[in-house]
Amino acid sequence: MFTTRRRVQTPRGEAAGVPSTGPGASASTGATRQAFVAGRSGDVFEGIARQASGLGREAAEVNGVLEEIAAGAATQAQTLDGAMQTIATMVDSNRRIGDASRAGQQCLVEAHAAVAKVVAGFGETTDTLSQVTSSAREITQIALQTRLVAFNASVEAKRAGEAGRGFSVVAEAVKDLAARVEDASRQIMQTVSMLDARLAELSREIDDDAKGEGTFRAALARSEAQAGEVVQAAVRNVRCCEEVLESVRQLAADSHASADAIAGTRRKAEKFLELSESLIELTVESGIQTGDTPLIEKVIDAATQVSRLFEEALDSGAITMADLFDENYVPVPGTNPQQYTTRFTALADRLLPQVQEPMLKCSSKATLCAAVDRNGYLPTHNARYSRPQGPDPIWNAAHCRNRRMFNDRTGLAAGRSRRRFLLQTYRRDMGGGQFVYMKDLSAPILVRGRHWGGLRLAYQF
């Protein structure tokens, strides 16, 4: 951060370490004073440059921390949304359990009533069959008496001779009807007797298993009670889940509000970071020599070399403009993290190492040097970061960084900037919660006046 210096009053002239410019002073003394002031001004501007560099580092740190917090808040909000959906599903499931339990309880009540009705009906049936048997016996007796009366009438008709012939016919018909009624009654009695025997057998079985029938009724009663308990438990669960759901819903709303607030703060931090980066650039462009000045010139020269190599490839027919500016990024199967190829990837592999590898030796703080296109696609990385991928995606992420998309804030800005140079600051994630604060210096790559991308040089503070 900038530091505030207290102004110290010093005497004029030589006592202050500055040659006097009074009437008797010579012209050479005036020149010396100007040189002294210029030197002091240079020291001040260099101090400002150092402060600006420190400010950029702190801005990168703040932005990086806020980025982590924003990501965590967004994840928390998503988790709460998922929990809210899960609880809502639980509420719905408990409602369905309650409905099903009520239906089951009603079925048990009806079954209990049906069993009681069957037992009662069995007794009624037995009584009815007894009545039928009694009635059949009475009908048989009546039929016998009717046959006897008909027989007597027939005898009297024969005695009457010709006058009793008609009466004799009627008597025979009555006797025949009585015989049929008697036969039908006997058949009824036989059938009823069979039914009565079967019912008697069933009655004995029921009597023998009276205890079991009582156990069954008790089991039905217990099942009814248990079903009622399930219904009550489901109702309590629904009520409890609804209360939890309301709490989670409020928590999710608060979490989303916090995530939005953090995102807004992060946007402001990014503006602060951009302002600090602009201050560093203005310091460099003013002509003041800083630690970044030599690297800036080297990156600009290296980007110019890449432009020349691409144009020479176009002139020789090694590639066309359409292929060099290809944006059809084809995923490489089986890669994790995902790698891509384009129609210019092979050309980049042939041409870029001769520029990128020497740049790693331009400073002991240099970490990487690679070209990216306008969309952050990095076709060819330094040899140390271009290892073949293996089964471990974490290892791949650290050692297999070629043919990857780096379309974050820093990568896109480097690929799309057309300014003479762009100096950015950022936190580089080294894994395991370790971060390194980096500067990302880039210069545009122009091919026949068309912006292809940028050459990036990353180095530590």
Coordinates of N, CA and C in Angstrom, one line a residue, residues 301-438:
D301 N 9.4 -7.7 -28.0 CA 10.2 -8.2 -29.0 C 9.9 -9.7 -29.4
A302 N 9.6 -10.5 -28.3 CA 9.3 -11.9 -28.5 C 7.9 -12.0 -29.3
A303 N 7.0 -11.2 -28.9 CA 5.7 -11.2 -29.6 C 5.9 -10.9 -31.1
T304 N 6.7 -9.9 -31.3 CA 7.0 -9.5 -32.7 C 7.7 -10.7 -33.5
Q305 N 8.5 -11.5 -32.8 CA 9.1 -12.7 -33.4 C 8.0 -13.7 -33.8
V306 N 7.1 -13.9 -32.9 CA 6.0 -14.9 -33.2 C 5.2 -14.4 -34.4
S307 N 4.9 -13.1 -34.4 CA 4.2 -12.5 -35.6 C 4.9 -12.8 -36.9
R308 N 6.3 -12.6 -36.9 CA 7.1 -12.8 -38.1 C 7.1 -14.3 -38.5
L309 N 7.2 -15.2 -37.5 CA 7.2 -16.6 -37.8 C 5.8 -17.1 -38.4
F310 N 4.7 -16.5 -37.9 CA 3.4 -16.9 -38.5 C 3.3 -16.3 -39.9
E311 N 3.8 -15.1 -40.1 CA 3.7 -14.5 -41.5 C 4.5 -15.3 -42.5
E312 N 5.7 -15.7 -42.0 CA 6.6 -16.5 -42.9 C 5.9 -17.8 -43.3
A313 N 5.2 -18.4 -42.3 CA 4.5 -19.7 -42.6 C 3.4 -19.4 -43.6
L314 N 2.7 -18.3 -43.5 CA 1.7 -18.0 -44.5 C 2.3 -17.7 -45.9
D315 N 3.5 -17.0 -45.9 CA 4.1 -16.8 -47.2 C 4.6 -18.1 -47.9
S316 N 5.0 -19.0 -47.1 CA 5.5 -20.3 -47.6 C 4.4 -21.3 -48.0
G317 N 3.2 -20.9 -47.6 CA 2.1 -21.9 -47.9 C 2.0 -23.0 -46.8
A318 N 2.7 -22.9 -45.7 CA 2.6 -23.9 -44.7 C 1.2 -23.9 -44.0
I319 N 0.6 -22.8 -44.1 CA -0.8 -22.7 -43.5 C -1.5 -21.5 -44.1
T320 N -2.8 -21.5 -44.0 CA -3.7 -20.5 -44.6 C -4.1 -19.6 -43.4
M321 N -4.6 -18.4 -43.8 CA -5.1 -17.5 -42.8 C -6.3 -18.1 -42.1
A322 N -7.2 -18.8 -42.8 CA -8.3 -19.4 -42.2 C -7.9 -20.5 -41.2
D323 N -6.9 -21.3 -41.5 CA -6.4 -22.3 -40.6 C -5.7 -21.7 -39.4
L324 N -5.0 -20.6 -39.6 CA -4.2 -20.0 -38.5 C -5.2 -19.3 -37.5
F325 N -6.3 -18.9 -38.0 CA -7.3 -18.2 -37.1 C -8.5 -19.2 -36.8
D326 N -8.3 -20.5 -36.9 CA -9.3 -21.5 -36.6 C -9.8 -21.4 -35.2
E327 N -11.1 -21.4 -35.0 CA -11.7 -21.4 -33.6 C -12.5 -22.6 -33.4
N328 N -12.3 -23.6 -34.2 CA -13.0 -24.9 -33.9 C -12.1 -25.8 -33.0
Y329 N -12.4 -25.7 -31.8 CA -11.5 -26.4 -30.8 C -12.1 -27.8 -30.6
V330 N -11.3 -28.8 -31.1 CA -11.8 -30.2 -31.1 C -11.2 -30.8 -29.9
P331 N -12.1 -31.4 -29.0 CA -11.7 -32.0 -27.8 C -10.8 -33.3 -28.1
V332 N -9.8 -33.4 -27.3 CA -8.9 -34.6 -27.4 C -9.6 -35.7 -26.5
P333 N -10.0 -36.8 -27.1 CA -10.7 -37.9 -26.3 C -9.8 -38.4 -25.2
G334 N -10.5 -38.6 -24.0 CA -9.8 -39.3 -22.9 C -8.9 -38.4 -22.1
T335 N -8.9 -37.1 -22.3 CA -8.1 -36.2 -21.6 C -8.8 -35.5 -20.4
N336 N -8.1 -35.4 -19.3 CA -8.7 -34.8 -18.1 C -7.5 -34.2 -17.3
P337 N -7.5 -32.8 -17.2 CA -8.4 -31.8 -17.8 C -8.4 -31.9 -19.3
Q338 N -9.5 -31.4 -19.9 CA -9.8 -31.5 -21.3 C -8.7 -30.7 -22.1
Q339 N -8.2 -31.4 -23.1 CA -7.3 -30.7 -24.1 C -8.0 -30.6 -25.4
Y340 N -7.5 -29.7 -26.3 CA -8.1 -29.4 -27.6 C -7.1 -29.3 -28.7
T341 N -7.5 -29.5 -29.9 CA -6.6 -29.3 -31.0 C -7.4 -28.4 -32.0
T342 N -6.6 -27.6 -32.8 CA -7.1 -26.8 -33.9 C -6.3 -27.1 -35.1
R343 N -6.6 -26.4 -36.2 CA -5.9 -26.6 -37.5 C -4.5 -25.9 -37.4
F344 N -4.3 -25.1 -36.4 CA -2.9 -24.4 -36.3 C -2.1 -25.0 -35.1
T345 N -2.6 -26.0 -34.4 CA -1.9 -26.6 -33.3 C -0.5 -27.2 -33.7
A346 N -0.5 -27.9 -34.8 CA 0.7 -28.6 -35.2 C 1.8 -27.5 -35.6
L347 N 1.3 -26.5 -36.3 CA 2.3 -25.4 -36.7 C 2.8 -24.7 -35.4
A348 N 2.0 -24.5 -34.4 CA 2.4 -23.8 -33.2 C 3.4 -24.7 -32.5
D349 N 3.2 -26.0 -32.5 CA 4.2 -26.9 -31.9 C 5.6 -26.8 -32.6
R350 N 5.6 -26.5 -33.9 CA 6.9 -26.4 -34.6 C 7.6 -25.1 -34.4
L351 N 6.8 -24.0 -34.3 CA 7.3 -22.6 -34.4 C 7.5 -22.0 -33.0
L352 N 6.6 -22.2 -32.1 CA 6.6 -21.4 -30.8 C 7.7 -21.7 -29.9
P353 N 8.2 -23.0 -29.7 CA 9.2 -23.3 -28.7 C 10.5 -22.5 -28.9
Q354 N 10.9 -22.1 -30.2 CA 12.1 -21.4 -30.4 C 12.0 -19.9 -29.9
V355 N 10.8 -19.5 -29.6 CA 10.6 -18.1 -29.0 C 10.4 -18.3 -27.5
Q356 N 9.5 -19.2 -27.1 CA 9.0 -19.3 -25.8 C 10.1 -19.9 -24.8
E357 N 10.9 -20.9 -25.2 CA 11.8 -21.5 -24.3 C 12.9 -20.5 -23.9
P358 N 13.5 -19.7 -24.8 CA 14.6 -18.8 -24.4 C 14.1 -17.7 -23.4
M359 N 12.8 -17.4 -23.5 CA 12.2 -16.3 -22.6 C 12.2 -16.8 -21.2
L360 N 12.3 -18.0 -20.9 CA 12.3 -18.5 -19.5 C 13.6 -18.1 -18.8
K361 N 14.6 -17.8 -19.6 CA 15.9 -17.5 -19.1 C 16.2 -16.0 -19.0
C362 N 15.1 -15.2 -19.3 CA 15.3 -13.7 -19.3 C 15.3 -13.2 -17.9
S363 N 14.7 -14.0 -16.9 CA 14.7 -13.6 -15.5 C 14.6 -14.8 -14.7
S364 N 15.3 -14.7 -13.5 CA 15.2 -15.8 -12.6 C 13.8 -16.0 -12.0
K365 N 13.0 -15.0 -12.1 CA 11.6 -15.1 -11.6 C 10.6 -15.6 -12.6
A366 N 11.1 -15.7 -13.9 CA 10.2 -16.2 -14.9 C 9.7 -17.6 -14.6
T367 N 8.4 -17.8 -14.8 CA 7.8 -19.1 -14.5 C 7.3 -19.8 -15.8
L368 N 6.7 -19.0 -16.7 CA 6.3 -19.6 -17.9 C 6.2 -18.5 -19.0
C369 N 6.2 -19.0 -20.3 CA 6.1 -18.1 -21.4 C 5.3 -18.9 -22.5
A370 N 4.1 -18.4 -22.9 CA 3.3 -19.1 -23.8 C 2.4 -18.2 -24.6
A371 N 2.1 -18.5 -25.8 CA 1.2 -17.7 -26.6 C -0.3 -18.3 -26.5
V372 N -1.2 -17.4 -26.4 CA -2.6 -17.8 -26.4 C -3.4 -17.0 -27.5
D373 N -4.4 -17.6 -28.0 CA -5.2 -16.9 -29.0 C -6.3 -16.0 -28.3
R374 N -7.2 -15.5 -29.1 CA -8.1 -14.5 -28.6 C -9.1 -15.1 -27.6
N375 N -9.2 -16.4 -27.6 CA -10.2 -17.1 -26.7 C -9.5 -17.8 -25.5
G376 N -8.2 -17.5 -25.3 CA -7.5 -18.1 -24.2 C -7.0 -19.5 -24.5
Y377 N -7.0 -19.9 -25.8 CA -6.5 -21.3 -26.1 C -5.0 -21.2 -26.2
L378 N -4.4 -22.1 -25.5 CA -2.9 -22.2 -25.4 C -2.5 -23.5 -26.1
P379 N -2.0 -23.4 -27.4 CA -1.7 -24.6 -28.2 C -0.4 -25.3 -27.7
T380 N 0.6 -24.4 -27.5 CA 2.0 -25.0 -27.2 C 2.5 -24.3 -26.0
H381 N 2.8 -25.1 -24.9 CA 3.4 -24.6 -23.7 C 4.9 -24.9 -23.6
N382 N 5.5 -24.4 -22.6 CA 6.9 -24.8 -22.3 C 7.0 -26.3 -22.1
A383 N 8.2 -26.8 -22.4 CA 8.4 -28.2 -22.4 C 8.1 -28.8 -21.0
R384 N 8.4 -28.0 -20.0 CA 8.2 -28.5 -18.6 C 6.7 -28.7 -18.3
Y385 N 5.8 -28.0 -19.0 CA 4.4 -28.1 -18.8 C 3.7 -28.8 -19.9
S386 N 4.4 -29.6 -20.7 CA 3.8 -30.3 -21.9 C 4.0 -31.8 -21.8
R387 N 3.9 -32.3 -20.6 CA 4.0 -33.8 -20.5 C 2.8 -34.5 -20.9
P388 N 3.0 -35.8 -21.4 CA 1.8 -36.6 -21.8 C 0.9 -36.8 -20.5
Q389 N -0.4 -36.8 -20.7 CA -1.3 -37.0 -19.6 C -1.3 -38.4 -19.1
G390 N -1.5 -38.6 -17.8 CA -1.6 -39.8 -17.1 C -3.0 -40.0 -16.5
P391 N -3.2 -41.0 -15.6 CA -4.5 -41.3 -15.0 C -4.9 -40.3 -14.0
D392 N -4.0 -39.5 -13.4 CA -4.3 -38.6 -12.3 C -4.6 -37.2 -12.8
P393 N -5.8 -36.8 -12.7 CA -6.2 -35.5 -13.3 C -5.5 -34.3 -12.5
I394 N -5.2 -34.5 -11.2 CA -4.5 -33.5 -10.5 C -3.1 -33.3 -11.0
W395 N -2.4 -34.4 -11.2 CA -1.0 -34.3 -11.8 C -1.1 -33.8 -13.2
N396 N -2.1 -34.2 -14.0 CA -2.2 -33.6 -15.3 C -2.4 -32.1 -15.3
A397 N -3.2 -31.6 -14.4 CA -3.5 -30.2 -14.3 C -2.2 -29.4 -14.1
A398 N -1.2 -30.0 -13.4 CA 0.0 -29.2 -13.1 C 1.1 -29.4 -14.2
H399 N 1.1 -30.6 -14.9 CA 2.2 -30.9 -15.8 C 1.8 -31.0 -17.2
C400 N 0.5 -31.0 -17.6 CA 0.0 -31.1 -18.9 C -0.8 -29.9 -19.3
R401 N -0.2 -28.8 -19.4 CA -1.0 -27.5 -19.6 C -1.0 -27.0 -21.0
N402 N -0.5 -27.8 -21.9 CA -0.5 -27.4 -23.4 C -1.9 -27.9 -23.9
R403 N -2.3 -27.2 -25.0 CA -3.6 -27.5 -25.7 C -4.8 -27.4 -24.7
R404 N -4.7 -26.4 -23.9 CA -5.8 -26.2 -22.9 C -6.4 -24.8 -23.1
M405 N -7.6 -24.6 -22.5 CA -8.3 -23.3 -22.6 C -8.0 -22.6 -21.2
F406 N -7.5 -21.4 -21.3 CA -7.2 -20.6 -20.1 C -8.1 -19.3 -20.3
N407 N -9.4 -19.5 -20.2 CA -10.3 -18.3 -20.5 C -10.7 -17.7 -19.2
D408 N -9.8 -17.6 -18.2 CA -10.1 -16.8 -17.0 C -9.9 -15.3 -17.3
R409 N -10.0 -14.5 -16.3 CA -9.9 -13.0 -16.5 C -8.5 -12.7 -17.1
T410 N -7.4 -13.3 -16.5 CA -6.1 -13.0 -16.9 C -5.8 -13.5 -18.3
G411 N -6.2 -14.7 -18.6 CA -5.9 -15.3 -19.9 C -6.7 -14.6 -21.0
L412 N -7.9 -14.3 -20.8 CA -8.7 -13.6 -21.9 C -8.1 -12.2 -22.1
A413 N -7.8 -11.5 -21.0 CA -7.3 -10.2 -21.2 C -6.0 -10.2 -22.0
A414 N -5.1 -11.2 -21.7 CA -3.8 -11.3 -22.4 C -4.0 -11.6 -23.9
G415 N -5.0 -12.5 -24.2 CA -5.3 -12.8 -25.5 C -6.0 -11.8 -26.4
R416 N -6.7 -10.9 -25.7 CA -7.5 -9.9 -26.4 C -7.0 -8.5 -26.4
S417 N -6.0 -8.2 -25.6 CA -5.5 -6.9 -25.5 C -4.7 -6.5 -26.8
R418 N -4.9 -5.3 -27.3 CA -4.1 -4.8 -28.4 C -3.2 -3.7 -28.1
R419 N -3.1 -3.4 -26.7 CA -2.2 -2.4 -26.3 C -0.8 -2.8 -26.5
R420 N 0.1 -1.9 -26.4 CA 1.6 -2.3 -26.7 C 2.0 -3.3 -25.7
F421 N 1.6 -3.3 -24.5 CA 1.8 -4.4 -23.5 C 0.7 -4.3 -22.5
L422 N 0.5 -5.4 -21.7 CA -0.5 -5.5 -20.7 C 0.2 -6.2 -19.5
L423 N 0.2 -5.5 -18.3 CA 0.8 -6.0 -17.1 C -0.3 -6.3 -16.1
Q424 N -0.5 -7.6 -15.8 CA -1.6 -8.0 -14.8 C -1.0 -8.6 -13.6
T425 N -1.7 -8.7 -12.5 CA -1.3 -9.4 -11.3 C -2.4 -10.4 -11.0
Y426 N -2.0 -11.5 -10.4 CA -3.0 -12.6 -10.1 C -2.4 -13.6 -9.1
R427 N -3.2 -14.4 -8.5 CA -2.8 -15.4 -7.6 C -2.8 -16.7 -8.4
R428 N -1.7 -17.4 -8.3 CA -1.6 -18.7 -9.0 C -1.7 -19.8 -7.9
D429 N -2.7 -20.7 -8.2 CA -3.0 -21.8 -7.3 C -2.0 -22.9 -7.5
M430 N -1.2 -23.2 -6.5 CA -0.2 -24.3 -6.6 C -0.7 -25.6 -6.0
G431 N -1.9 -25.6 -5.5 CA -2.4 -26.8 -4.9 C -2.2 -26.9 -3.4
G432 N -3.0 -27.7 -2.7 CA -2.8 -27.8 -1.3 C -3.0 -26.5 -0.5
G433 N -3.8 -25.6 -1.0 CA -4.0 -24.3 -0.4 C -2.9 -23.4 -0.4
Q434 N -1.9 -23.6 -1.3 CA -0.7 -22.8 -1.5 C -0.9 -21.9 -2.7
F435 N -0.6 -20.6 -2.6 CA -0.8 -19.7 -3.7 C 0.5 -18.9 -3.8
V436 N 0.8 -18.5 -5.1 CA 2.0 -17.7 -5.4 C 1.4 -16.4 -6.1
Y437 N 1.9 -15.3 -5.8 CA 1.5 -14.0 -6.4 C 2.4 -13.8 -7.6
M438 N 1.7 -13.6 -8.8 CA 2.4 -13.5 -10.0 C 2.1 -12.2 -10.8

